[in-house]
Coordinates of C-alpha atoms in Angstrom, one line a residue:
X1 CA 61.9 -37.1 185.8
X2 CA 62.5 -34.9 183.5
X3 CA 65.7 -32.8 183.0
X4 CA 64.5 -30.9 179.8
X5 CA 65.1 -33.7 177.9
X6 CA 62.7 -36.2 175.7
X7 CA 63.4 -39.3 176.2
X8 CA 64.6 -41.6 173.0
X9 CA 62.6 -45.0 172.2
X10 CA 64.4 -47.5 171.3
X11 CA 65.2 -48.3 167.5
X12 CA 63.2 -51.0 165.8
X13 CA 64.2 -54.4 165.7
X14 CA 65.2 -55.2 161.8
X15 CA 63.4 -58.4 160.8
X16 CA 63.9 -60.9 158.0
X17 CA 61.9 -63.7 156.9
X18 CA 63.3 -66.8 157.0
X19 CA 62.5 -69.8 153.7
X20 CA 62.2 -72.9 154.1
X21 CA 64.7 -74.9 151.6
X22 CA 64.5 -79.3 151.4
X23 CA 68.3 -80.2 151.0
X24 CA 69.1 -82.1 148.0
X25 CA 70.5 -84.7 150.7
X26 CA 66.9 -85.7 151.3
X27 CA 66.1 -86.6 148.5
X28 CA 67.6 -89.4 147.5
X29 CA 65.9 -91.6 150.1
X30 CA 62.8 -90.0 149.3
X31 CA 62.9 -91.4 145.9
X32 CA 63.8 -94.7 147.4
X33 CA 60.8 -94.5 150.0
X34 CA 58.6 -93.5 147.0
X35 CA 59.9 -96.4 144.9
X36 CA 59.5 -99.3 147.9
X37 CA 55.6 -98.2 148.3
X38 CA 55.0 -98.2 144.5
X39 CA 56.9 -102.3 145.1
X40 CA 54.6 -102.3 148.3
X41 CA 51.5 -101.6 146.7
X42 CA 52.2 -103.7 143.4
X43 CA 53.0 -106.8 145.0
X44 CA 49.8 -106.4 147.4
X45 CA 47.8 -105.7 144.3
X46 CA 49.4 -108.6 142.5
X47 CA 49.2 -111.2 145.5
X48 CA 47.1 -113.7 145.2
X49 CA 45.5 -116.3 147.5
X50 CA 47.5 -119.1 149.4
X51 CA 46.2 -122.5 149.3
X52 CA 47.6 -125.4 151.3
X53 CA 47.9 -128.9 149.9
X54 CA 48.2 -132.5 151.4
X55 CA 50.2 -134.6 149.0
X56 CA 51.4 -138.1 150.5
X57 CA 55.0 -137.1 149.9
X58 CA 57.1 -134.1 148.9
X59 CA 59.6 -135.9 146.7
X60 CA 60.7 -133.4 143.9
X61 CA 59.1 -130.1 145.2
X62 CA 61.8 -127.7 147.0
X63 CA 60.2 -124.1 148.8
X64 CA 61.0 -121.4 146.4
X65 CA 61.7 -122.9 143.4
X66 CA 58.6 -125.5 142.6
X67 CA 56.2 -124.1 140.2
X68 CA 52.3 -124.5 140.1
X69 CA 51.2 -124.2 136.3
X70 CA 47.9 -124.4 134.8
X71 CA 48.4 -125.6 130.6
X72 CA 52.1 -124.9 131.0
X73 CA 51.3 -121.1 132.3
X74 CA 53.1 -120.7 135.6
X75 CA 50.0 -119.1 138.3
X76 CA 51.8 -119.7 141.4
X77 CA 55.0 -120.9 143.3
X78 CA 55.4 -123.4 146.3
X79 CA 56.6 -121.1 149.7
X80 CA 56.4 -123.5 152.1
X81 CA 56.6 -127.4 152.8
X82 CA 55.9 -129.0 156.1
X83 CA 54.4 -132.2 158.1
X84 CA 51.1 -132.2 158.7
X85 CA 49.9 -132.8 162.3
X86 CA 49.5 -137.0 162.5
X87 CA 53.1 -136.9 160.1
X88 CA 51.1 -139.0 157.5
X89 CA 51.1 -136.4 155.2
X90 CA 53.1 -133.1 153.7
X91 CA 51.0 -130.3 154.0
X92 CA 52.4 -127.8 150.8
X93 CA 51.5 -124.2 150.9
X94 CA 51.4 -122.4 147.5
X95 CA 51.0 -119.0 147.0
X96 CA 48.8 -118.4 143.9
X97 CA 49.1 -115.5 142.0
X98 CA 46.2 -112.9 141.8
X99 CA 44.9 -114.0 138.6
X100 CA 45.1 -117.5 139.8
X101 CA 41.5 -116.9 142.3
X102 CA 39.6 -119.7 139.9
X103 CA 41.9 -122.1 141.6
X104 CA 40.3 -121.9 144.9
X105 CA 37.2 -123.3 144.1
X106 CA 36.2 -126.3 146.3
X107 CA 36.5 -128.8 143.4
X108 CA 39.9 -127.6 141.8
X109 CA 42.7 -130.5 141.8
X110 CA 46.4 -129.8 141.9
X111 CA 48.9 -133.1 141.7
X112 CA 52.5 -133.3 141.2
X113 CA 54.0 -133.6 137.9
X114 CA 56.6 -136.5 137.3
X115 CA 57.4 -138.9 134.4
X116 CA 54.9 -142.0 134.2
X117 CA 54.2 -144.9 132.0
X118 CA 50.4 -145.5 132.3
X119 CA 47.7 -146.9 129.7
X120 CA 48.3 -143.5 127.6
X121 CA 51.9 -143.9 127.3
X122 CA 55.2 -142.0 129.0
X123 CA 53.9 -138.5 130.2
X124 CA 56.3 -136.0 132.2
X125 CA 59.6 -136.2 130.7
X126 CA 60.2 -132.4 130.8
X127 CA 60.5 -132.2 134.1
X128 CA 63.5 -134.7 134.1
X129 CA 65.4 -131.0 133.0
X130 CA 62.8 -128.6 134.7
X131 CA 62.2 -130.7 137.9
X132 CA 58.8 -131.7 139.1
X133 CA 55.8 -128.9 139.5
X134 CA 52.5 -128.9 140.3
X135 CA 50.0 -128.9 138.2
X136 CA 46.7 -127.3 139.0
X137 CA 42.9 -127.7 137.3
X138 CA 40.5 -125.3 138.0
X139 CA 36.6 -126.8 139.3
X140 CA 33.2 -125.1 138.5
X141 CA 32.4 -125.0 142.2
X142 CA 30.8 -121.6 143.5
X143 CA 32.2 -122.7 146.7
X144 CA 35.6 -121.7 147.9
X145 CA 38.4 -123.0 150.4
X146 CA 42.1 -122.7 150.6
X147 CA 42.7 -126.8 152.1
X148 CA 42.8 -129.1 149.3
X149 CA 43.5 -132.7 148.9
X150 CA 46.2 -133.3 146.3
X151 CA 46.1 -136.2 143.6
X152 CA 49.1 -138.6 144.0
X153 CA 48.1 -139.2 140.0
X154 CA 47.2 -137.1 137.0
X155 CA 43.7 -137.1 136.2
X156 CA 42.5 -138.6 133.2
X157 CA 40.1 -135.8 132.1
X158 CA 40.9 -132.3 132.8
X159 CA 38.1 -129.6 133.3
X160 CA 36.5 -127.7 130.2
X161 CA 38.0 -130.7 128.2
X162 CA 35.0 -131.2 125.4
X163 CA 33.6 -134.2 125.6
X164 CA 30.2 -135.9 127.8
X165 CA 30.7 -138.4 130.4
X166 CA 28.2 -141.6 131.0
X167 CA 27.5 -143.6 134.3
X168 CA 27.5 -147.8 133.1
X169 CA 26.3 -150.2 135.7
X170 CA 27.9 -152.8 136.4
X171 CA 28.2 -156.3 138.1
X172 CA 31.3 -156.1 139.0
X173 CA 34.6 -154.1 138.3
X174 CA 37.0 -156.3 136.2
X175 CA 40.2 -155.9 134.9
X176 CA 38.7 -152.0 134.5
X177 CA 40.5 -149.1 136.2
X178 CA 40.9 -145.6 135.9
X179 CA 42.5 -144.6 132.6
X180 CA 40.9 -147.5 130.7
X181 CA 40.2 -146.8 127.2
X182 CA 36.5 -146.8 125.3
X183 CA 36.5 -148.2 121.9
X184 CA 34.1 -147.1 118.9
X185 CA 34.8 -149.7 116.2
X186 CA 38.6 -150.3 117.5
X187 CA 39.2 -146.8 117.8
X188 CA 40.1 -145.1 120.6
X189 CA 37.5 -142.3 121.8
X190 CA 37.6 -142.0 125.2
X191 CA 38.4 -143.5 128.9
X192 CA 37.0 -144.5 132.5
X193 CA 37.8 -141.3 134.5
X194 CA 35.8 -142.8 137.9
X195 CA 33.9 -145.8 139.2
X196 CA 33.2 -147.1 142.8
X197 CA 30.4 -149.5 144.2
X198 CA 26.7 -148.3 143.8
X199 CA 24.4 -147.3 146.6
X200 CA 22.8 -150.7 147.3
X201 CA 26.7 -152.4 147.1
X202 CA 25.2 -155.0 144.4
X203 CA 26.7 -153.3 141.4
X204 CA 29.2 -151.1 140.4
X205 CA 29.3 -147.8 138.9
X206 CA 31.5 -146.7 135.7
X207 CA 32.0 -143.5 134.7
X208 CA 33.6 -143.0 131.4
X209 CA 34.2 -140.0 129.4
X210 CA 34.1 -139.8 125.5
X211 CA 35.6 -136.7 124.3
X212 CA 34.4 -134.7 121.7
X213 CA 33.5 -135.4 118.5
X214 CA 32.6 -138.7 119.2
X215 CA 30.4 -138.4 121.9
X216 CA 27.5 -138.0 119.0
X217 CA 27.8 -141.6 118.3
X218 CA 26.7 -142.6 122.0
X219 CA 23.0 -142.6 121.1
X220 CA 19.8 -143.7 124.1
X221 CA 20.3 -147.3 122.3
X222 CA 23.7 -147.7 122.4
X223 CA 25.3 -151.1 124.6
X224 CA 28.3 -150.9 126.2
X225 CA 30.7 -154.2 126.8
X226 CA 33.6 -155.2 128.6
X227 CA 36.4 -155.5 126.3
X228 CA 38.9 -156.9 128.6
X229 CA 40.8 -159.7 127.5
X230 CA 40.9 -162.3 124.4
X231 CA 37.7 -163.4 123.0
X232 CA 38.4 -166.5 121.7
X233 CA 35.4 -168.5 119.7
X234 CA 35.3 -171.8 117.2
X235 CA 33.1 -171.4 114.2
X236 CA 32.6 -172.8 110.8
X237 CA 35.7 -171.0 109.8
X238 CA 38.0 -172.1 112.5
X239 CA 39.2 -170.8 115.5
X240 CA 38.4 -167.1 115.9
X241 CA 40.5 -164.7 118.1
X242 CA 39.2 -161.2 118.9
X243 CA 40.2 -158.3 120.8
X244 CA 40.1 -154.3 120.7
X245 CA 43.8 -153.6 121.3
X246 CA 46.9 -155.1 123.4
X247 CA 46.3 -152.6 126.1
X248 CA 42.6 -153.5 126.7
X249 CA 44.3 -156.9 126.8
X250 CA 46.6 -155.5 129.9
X251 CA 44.5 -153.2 131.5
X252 CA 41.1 -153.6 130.5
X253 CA 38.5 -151.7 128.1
X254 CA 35.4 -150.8 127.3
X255 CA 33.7 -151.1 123.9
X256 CA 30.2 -149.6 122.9
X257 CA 28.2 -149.5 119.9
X258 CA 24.9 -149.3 118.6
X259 CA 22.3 -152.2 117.4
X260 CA 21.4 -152.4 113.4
X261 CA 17.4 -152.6 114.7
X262 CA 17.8 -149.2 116.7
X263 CA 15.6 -146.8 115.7
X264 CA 16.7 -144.0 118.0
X265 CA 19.5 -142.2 116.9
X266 CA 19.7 -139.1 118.4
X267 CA 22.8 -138.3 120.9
X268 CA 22.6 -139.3 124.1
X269 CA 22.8 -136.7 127.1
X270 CA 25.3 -136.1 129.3
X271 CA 25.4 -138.0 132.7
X272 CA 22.6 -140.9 130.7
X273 CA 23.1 -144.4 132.6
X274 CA 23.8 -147.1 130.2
X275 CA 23.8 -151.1 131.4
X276 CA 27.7 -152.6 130.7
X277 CA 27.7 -156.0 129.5
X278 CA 30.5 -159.2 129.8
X279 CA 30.1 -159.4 126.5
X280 CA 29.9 -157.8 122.8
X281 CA 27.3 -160.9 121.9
X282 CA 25.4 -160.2 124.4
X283 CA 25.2 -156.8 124.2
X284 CA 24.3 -155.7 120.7
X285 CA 21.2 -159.0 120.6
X286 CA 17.7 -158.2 120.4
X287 CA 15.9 -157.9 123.7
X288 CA 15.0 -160.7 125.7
X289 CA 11.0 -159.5 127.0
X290 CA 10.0 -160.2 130.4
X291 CA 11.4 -162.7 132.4
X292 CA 9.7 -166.2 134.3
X293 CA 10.5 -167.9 136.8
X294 CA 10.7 -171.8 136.6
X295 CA 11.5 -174.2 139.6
X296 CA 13.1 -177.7 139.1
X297 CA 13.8 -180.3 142.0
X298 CA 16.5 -182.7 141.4
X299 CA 16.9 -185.8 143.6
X300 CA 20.6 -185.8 143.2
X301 CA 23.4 -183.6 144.0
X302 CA 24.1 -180.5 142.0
X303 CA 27.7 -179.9 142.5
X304 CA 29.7 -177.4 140.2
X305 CA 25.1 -176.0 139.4
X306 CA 25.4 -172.0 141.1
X307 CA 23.3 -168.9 140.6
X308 CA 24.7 -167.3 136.8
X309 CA 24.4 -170.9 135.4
X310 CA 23.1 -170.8 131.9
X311 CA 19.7 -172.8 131.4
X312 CA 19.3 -173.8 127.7
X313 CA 16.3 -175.2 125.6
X314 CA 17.8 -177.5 122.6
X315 CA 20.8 -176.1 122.8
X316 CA 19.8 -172.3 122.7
X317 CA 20.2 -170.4 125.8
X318 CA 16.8 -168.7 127.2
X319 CA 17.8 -167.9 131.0
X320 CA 20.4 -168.2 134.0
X321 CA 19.9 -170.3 137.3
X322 CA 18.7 -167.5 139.9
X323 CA 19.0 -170.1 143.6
X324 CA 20.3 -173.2 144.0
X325 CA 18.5 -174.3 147.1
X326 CA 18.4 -177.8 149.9
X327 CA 14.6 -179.3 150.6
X328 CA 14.0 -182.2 153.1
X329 CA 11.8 -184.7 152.7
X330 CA 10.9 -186.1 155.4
X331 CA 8.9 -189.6 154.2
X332 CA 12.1 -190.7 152.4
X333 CA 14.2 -188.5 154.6
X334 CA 16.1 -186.7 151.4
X335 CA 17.5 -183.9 150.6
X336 CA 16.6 -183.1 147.1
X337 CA 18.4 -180.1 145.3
X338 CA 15.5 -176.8 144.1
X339 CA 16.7 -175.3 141.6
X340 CA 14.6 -171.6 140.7
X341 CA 15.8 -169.9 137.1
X342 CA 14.5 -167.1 135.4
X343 CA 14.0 -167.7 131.5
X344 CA 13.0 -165.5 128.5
X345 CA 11.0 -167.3 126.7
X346 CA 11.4 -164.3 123.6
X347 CA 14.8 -165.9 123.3
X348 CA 13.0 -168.8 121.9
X349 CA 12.8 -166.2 118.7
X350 CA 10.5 -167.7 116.2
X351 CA 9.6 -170.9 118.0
X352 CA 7.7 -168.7 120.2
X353 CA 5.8 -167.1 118.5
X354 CA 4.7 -170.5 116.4
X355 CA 4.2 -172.4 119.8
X356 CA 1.7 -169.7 120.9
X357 CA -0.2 -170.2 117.7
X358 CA -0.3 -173.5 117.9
X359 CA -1.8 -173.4 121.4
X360 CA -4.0 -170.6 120.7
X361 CA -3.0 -168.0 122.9
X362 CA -2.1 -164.8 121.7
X363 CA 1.6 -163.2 122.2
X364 CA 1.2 -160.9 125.3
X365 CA -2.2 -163.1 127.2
X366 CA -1.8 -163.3 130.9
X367 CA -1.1 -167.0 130.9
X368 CA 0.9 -167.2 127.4
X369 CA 4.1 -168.9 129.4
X370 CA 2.2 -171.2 131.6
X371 CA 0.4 -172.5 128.9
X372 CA 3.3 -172.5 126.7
X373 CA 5.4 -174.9 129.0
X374 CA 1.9 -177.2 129.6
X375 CA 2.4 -177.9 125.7
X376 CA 6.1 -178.4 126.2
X377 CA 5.7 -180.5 128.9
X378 CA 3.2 -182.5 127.5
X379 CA 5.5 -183.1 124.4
X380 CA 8.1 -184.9 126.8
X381 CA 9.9 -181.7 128.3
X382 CA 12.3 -182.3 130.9
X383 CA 15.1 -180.5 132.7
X384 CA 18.5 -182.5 133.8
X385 CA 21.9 -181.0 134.5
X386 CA 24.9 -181.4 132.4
X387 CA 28.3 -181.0 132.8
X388 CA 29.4 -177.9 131.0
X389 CA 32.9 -178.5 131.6
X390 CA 34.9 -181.7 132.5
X391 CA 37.9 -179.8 134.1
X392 CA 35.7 -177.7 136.6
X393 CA 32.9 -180.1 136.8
X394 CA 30.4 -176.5 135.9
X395 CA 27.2 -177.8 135.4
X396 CA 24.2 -176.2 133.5
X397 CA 20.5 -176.7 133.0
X398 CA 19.2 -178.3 129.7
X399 CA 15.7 -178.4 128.6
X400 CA 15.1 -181.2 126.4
X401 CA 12.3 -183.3 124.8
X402 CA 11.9 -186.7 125.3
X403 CA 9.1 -188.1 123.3
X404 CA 9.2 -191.6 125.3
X405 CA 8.8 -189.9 128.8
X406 CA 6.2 -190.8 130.6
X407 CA 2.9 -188.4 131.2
X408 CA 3.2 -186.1 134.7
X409 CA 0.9 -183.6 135.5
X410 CA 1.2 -180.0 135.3
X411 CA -0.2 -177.5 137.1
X412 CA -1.0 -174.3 135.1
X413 CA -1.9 -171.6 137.6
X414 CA 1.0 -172.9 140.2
X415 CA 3.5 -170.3 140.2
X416 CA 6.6 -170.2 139.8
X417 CA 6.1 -172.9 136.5
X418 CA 7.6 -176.3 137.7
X419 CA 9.4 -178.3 135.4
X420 CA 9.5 -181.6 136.0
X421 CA 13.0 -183.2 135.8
X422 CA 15.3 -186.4 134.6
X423 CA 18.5 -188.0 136.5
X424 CA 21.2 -185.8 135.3
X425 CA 23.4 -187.2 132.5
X426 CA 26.6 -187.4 135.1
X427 CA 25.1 -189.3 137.4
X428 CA 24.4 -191.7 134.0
X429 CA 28.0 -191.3 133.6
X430 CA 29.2 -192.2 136.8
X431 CA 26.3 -195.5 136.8
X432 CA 28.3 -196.1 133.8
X433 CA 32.0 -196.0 134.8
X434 CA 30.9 -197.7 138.3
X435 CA 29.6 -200.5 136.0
X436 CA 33.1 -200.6 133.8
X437 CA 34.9 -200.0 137.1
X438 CA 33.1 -203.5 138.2
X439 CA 33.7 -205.3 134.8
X440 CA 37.4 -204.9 134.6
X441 CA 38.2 -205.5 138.4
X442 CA 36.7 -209.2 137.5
X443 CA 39.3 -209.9 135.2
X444 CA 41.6 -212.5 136.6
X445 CA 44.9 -209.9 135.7
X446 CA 47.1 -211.9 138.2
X447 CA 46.1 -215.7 136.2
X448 CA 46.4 -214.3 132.9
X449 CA 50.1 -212.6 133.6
X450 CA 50.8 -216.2 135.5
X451 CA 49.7 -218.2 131.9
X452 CA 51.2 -215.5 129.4
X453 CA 54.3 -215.8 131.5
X454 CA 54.7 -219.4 131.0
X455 CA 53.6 -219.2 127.1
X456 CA 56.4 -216.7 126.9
X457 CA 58.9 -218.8 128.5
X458 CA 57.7 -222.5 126.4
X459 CA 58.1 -220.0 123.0
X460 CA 61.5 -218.6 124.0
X461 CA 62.4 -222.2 124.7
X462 CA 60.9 -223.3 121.1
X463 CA 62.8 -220.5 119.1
X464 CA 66.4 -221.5 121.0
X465 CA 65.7 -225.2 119.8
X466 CA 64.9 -223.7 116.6
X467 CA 67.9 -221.7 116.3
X468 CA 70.3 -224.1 117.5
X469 CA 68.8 -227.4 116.1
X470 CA 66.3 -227.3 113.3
X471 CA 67.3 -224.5 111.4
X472 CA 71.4 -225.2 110.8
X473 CA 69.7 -229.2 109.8
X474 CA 67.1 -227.2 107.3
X475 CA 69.7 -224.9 106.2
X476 CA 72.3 -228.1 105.5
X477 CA 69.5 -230.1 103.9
X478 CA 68.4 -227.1 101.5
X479 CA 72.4 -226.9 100.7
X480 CA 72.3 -230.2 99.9
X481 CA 69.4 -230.3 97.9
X482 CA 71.3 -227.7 96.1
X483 CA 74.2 -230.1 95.5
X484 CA 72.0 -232.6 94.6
X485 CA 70.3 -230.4 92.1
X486 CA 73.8 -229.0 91.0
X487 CA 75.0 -232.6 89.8
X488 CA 71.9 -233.9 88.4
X489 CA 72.2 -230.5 85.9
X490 CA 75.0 -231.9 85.0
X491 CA 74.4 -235.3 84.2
X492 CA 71.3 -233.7 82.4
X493 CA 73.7 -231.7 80.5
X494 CA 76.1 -234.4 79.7
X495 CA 73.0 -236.7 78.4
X496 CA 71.5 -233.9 76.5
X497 CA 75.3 -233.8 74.6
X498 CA 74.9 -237.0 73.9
X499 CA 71.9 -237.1 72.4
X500 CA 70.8 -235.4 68.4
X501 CA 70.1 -232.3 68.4
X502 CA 67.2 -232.9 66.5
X503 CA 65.4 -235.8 68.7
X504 CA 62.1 -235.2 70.9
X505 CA 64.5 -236.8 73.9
X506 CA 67.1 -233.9 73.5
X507 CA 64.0 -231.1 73.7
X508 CA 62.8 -232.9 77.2
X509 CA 66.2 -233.3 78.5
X510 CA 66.3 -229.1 77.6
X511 CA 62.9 -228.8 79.7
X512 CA 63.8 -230.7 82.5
X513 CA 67.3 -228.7 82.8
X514 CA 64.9 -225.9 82.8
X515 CA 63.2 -227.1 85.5
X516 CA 66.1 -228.4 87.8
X517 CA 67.4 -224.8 87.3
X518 CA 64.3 -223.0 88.6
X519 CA 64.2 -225.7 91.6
X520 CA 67.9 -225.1 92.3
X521 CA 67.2 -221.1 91.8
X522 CA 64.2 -221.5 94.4
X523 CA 66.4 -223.9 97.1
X524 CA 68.8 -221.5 96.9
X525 CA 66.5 -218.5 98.2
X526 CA 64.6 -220.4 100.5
X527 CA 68.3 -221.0 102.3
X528 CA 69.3 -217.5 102.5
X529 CA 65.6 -216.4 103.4
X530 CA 65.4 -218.8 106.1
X531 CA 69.5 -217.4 107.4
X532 CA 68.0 -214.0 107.9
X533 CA 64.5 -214.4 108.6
X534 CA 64.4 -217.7 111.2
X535 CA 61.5 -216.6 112.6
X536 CA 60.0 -218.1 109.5
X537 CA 59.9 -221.6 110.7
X538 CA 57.2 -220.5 113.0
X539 CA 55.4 -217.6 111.3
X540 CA 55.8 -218.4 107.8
X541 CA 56.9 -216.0 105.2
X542 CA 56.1 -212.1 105.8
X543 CA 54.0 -210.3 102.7
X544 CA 56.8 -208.4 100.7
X545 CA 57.1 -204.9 101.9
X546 CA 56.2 -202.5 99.6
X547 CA 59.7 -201.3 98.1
X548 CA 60.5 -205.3 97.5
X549 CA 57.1 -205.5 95.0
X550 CA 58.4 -205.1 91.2
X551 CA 57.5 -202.5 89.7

């Protein structure tokens, strides 16, 4: 193929390189992508946990808009509010900010905030303007959940608040509740935060927190009372009213302090148990030593006698009544009454120690009481029940001497002690009235109203014949002695005229005008007395009342 010519190639291809140029179009929304992942990442870095609450009722919180603060600082914000599964509940979610991760712990609290009145006065009145939140208060737990049990009521202590809290044992509860103030000599210094019934169910236990500085006065021989109420007492000085405040009146309180005789002093740890007391008395007295147990039997009922009844010798109370209990006896087919107690015989406070010297047993011998009570019962001791009050009928054991008794024997190694007894003073009493009962239903009531009746009507009838015979005849016959006396002045007078001035007959005549005077005067009286006192003609003349003596 070829012709003589050279075939041409063909011409090369020109070739540019193409750039590759981002439109300014672009980059607006790339600035807005950048700018949503920075928000993106900020808010998953600033998230928190979310924790979900059961409160009884939702009233005041809204989805959105109610707060959770911690000491005013808000740490998280209510997203969501709904029913819990049974409907008995809300169940409130909150989503807690990241910082917020404390309040997870197992024992934090949260409760609403609203306004209250309570024992510390009228809390919550911001959020009358702000609306009601949620506060929150952190736990020391190490354990963590996000389900917690909301508080339908602030608590009285908060966490980190400075301060010690102390268990009291108690009897019973009271007037005592949560919020109720301690007292250190009348001044508030702390409150119960907790209490509930001990292990066993025979007590109940107190807690109550003292805050911070005062907690150094609650020493290991400080007693705690029940300051409830109005203690009301009679002394030498009068009537003698006592209380720590008007709102331990209302709601109850506690009072603590430490005995003069203490000798330990140093402050007491946090969590120590402490005994609470009915009473400030009772609390701050010496101790009472080891306890005996005595045992009584009465023949006779013990109505208004239970367990807690005070037993007293002379007067001075040494023990309590521990079980009131029914025997039989089946010779004289009874039922007499036992009666167990528990005494301190250290109560007895310097008698004690002197009985025991006079027996000869030293203080702390193994058979010091027994021997003790052989010397008292020796002496005439005997136990009856009194009548402690006449309204309730209590009744309470007395120990008493009566030298006159007669000898019983007594059994020193018989345990518990017994003690023998004496018929109770109100069944004396009630021997007594049945006897005065008898007395005056033998009075003949019915005769004697029959014969004062008739007295009364034979004297009414005697007065109206006084009034309407004898006393207008004695009245007339007075005024007419009067007369009488009237005209025989002056026939006096005229004689007297007649006679000399100077003769001895002239001075009588003078004298016995004297004396018809005075008679007249008196006749005269007796007539008017008699007009407004007729009851005279029977009872004579009254004594002159005071304000008619001359002065």
């Amino acid at each position: 193929m070829s012709n003589g010519t050279t075939p041409q190639s063909p011409p090369e291809a020109d070739v540019t390189s193409r750039r590759w140029r981002l439109s300014l179009v672009w980059l607006v929304p790339l600035v807005a992508a950048l700018v949503g992942l920075s928000m993106l990442i900020r808010a998953w870095q600033d998230a928190g946990p979310t924790v979900q609450v059961s409160f009884e009722t939702a009233s005041g919180l809204t989805p959105g808009q109610s707060q959770v603060k911690y000491r005013n600082v808000v740490i998280g914000e209510v997203s969501d509010i709904q029913l819990s599964g049974d409907n008995r509940n809300v169940l409130v979610t909150i989503e807690l900010n990241h910082e917020a991760e404390a309040f997870t712990r197992e024992d934090s609290r949260y409760w609403v905030v609203r306004p209250r009145i309570g024992t510390g006065g009228i809390s919550g009145l911001d959020t009358l303007l702000s609306g009601d939140f949620i506060a929150a208060d952190p736990g020391n737990s190490e354990q963590r959940t996000n389900r917690f049990e909301g508080l339908e009521s602030p608590p009285p202590v908060t966490y980190g608040e400075p301060g010690k809290r102390f268990e009291l044992k108690a009897q019973d509860l009271g007037s005592l509740d949560i919020g109720s103030p301690v007292y250190y000599r009348k001044v508030r210094v702390g409150q119960v935060v907790s209490y509930g019934l001990d292990k066993s169910g025979d007590g109940v236990d107190v807690v109550v927190f003292v805050n911070a500085p005062n907690d150094r006065f609650v020493t290991g021989d400080t007693r705690f009372w029940n300051a409830s109420g109005i203690d009301i007492g009679v002394s030498a000085d009068g009537l003698e009213l006592d209380s720590e405040s008007l709102i331990s009146v209302l709601t109850g309180g506690i009072a603590f302090g430490t005995p003069e005789f203490s000798a330990n002093r140093e402050p007491a740890q946090a969590g120590t148990q402490f005994q609470l007391f009915n009473e400030r008395g009772v609390a701050l007295s010496p101790g009472k030593g080891p306890a005996q147990m005595i045992r009584m039997r009465f023949d006779q009922s013990l109505r208004g006698l239970k367990e807690g009844s005070p037993v007293e010798l002379i007067g001075k109370e040494i023990g309590e009544v521990s079980r009131v209990t029914l025997d039989y006896d089946p010779a004289s087919h009874t039922f007499p009454v036992v009666v167990d107690a528990r005494v301190y015989p250290q109560l007895m406070g310097q008698a004690y120690g002197k009985l025991l010297s006079a027996i000869g047993e030293p203080v702390g011998g193994p058979s010091e009481v027994p021997l003790l009570f052989e010397e008292l019962v020796s002496q005439g001791l005997r136990a009856e029940a009194r009548t402690s009050n006449l309204l309730t009928g209590q009744l309470y054991v007395s120990l008493e001497l009566y030298p006159n008794a007669s000898k019983t024997e007594f059994n020193v190694a018989k345990r518990p002690i017994r003690i023998p007894t004496r018929p109770t003073s109100l069944e004396k009493l009630q021997e007594q009235l049945t006897r005065l009962v008898e007395r005056l239903s033998n009075i003949p009531y019915e005769s004697i109203a029959r014969n004062m009746d008739g007295s009364l009507d034979a004297l009414q009838q005697t007065l109206g014949q006084i009034n309407r015979d004898v006393l207008p005849s004695a009245v007339d016959s007075l005024q007419g002695m009067d007369q009488v006396m009237a005209q025989m002045q002056s026939t006096l007078t005229t004689a007297s005229d007649a006679l000399d001035p100077d003769s001895p007959e002239r001075a009588r005549l003078g004298h016995a005008l004297d004396e018809v005077e005075r008679m007249s005067r008196s006749v005269r009286e007796l007539t008017d007395y008699l007009r407004r006192h007729p009851e005279a003609m029977l009872r004579g003349r009254a004594a002159p009342a005071r304000s008619e003596l001359a002065p």
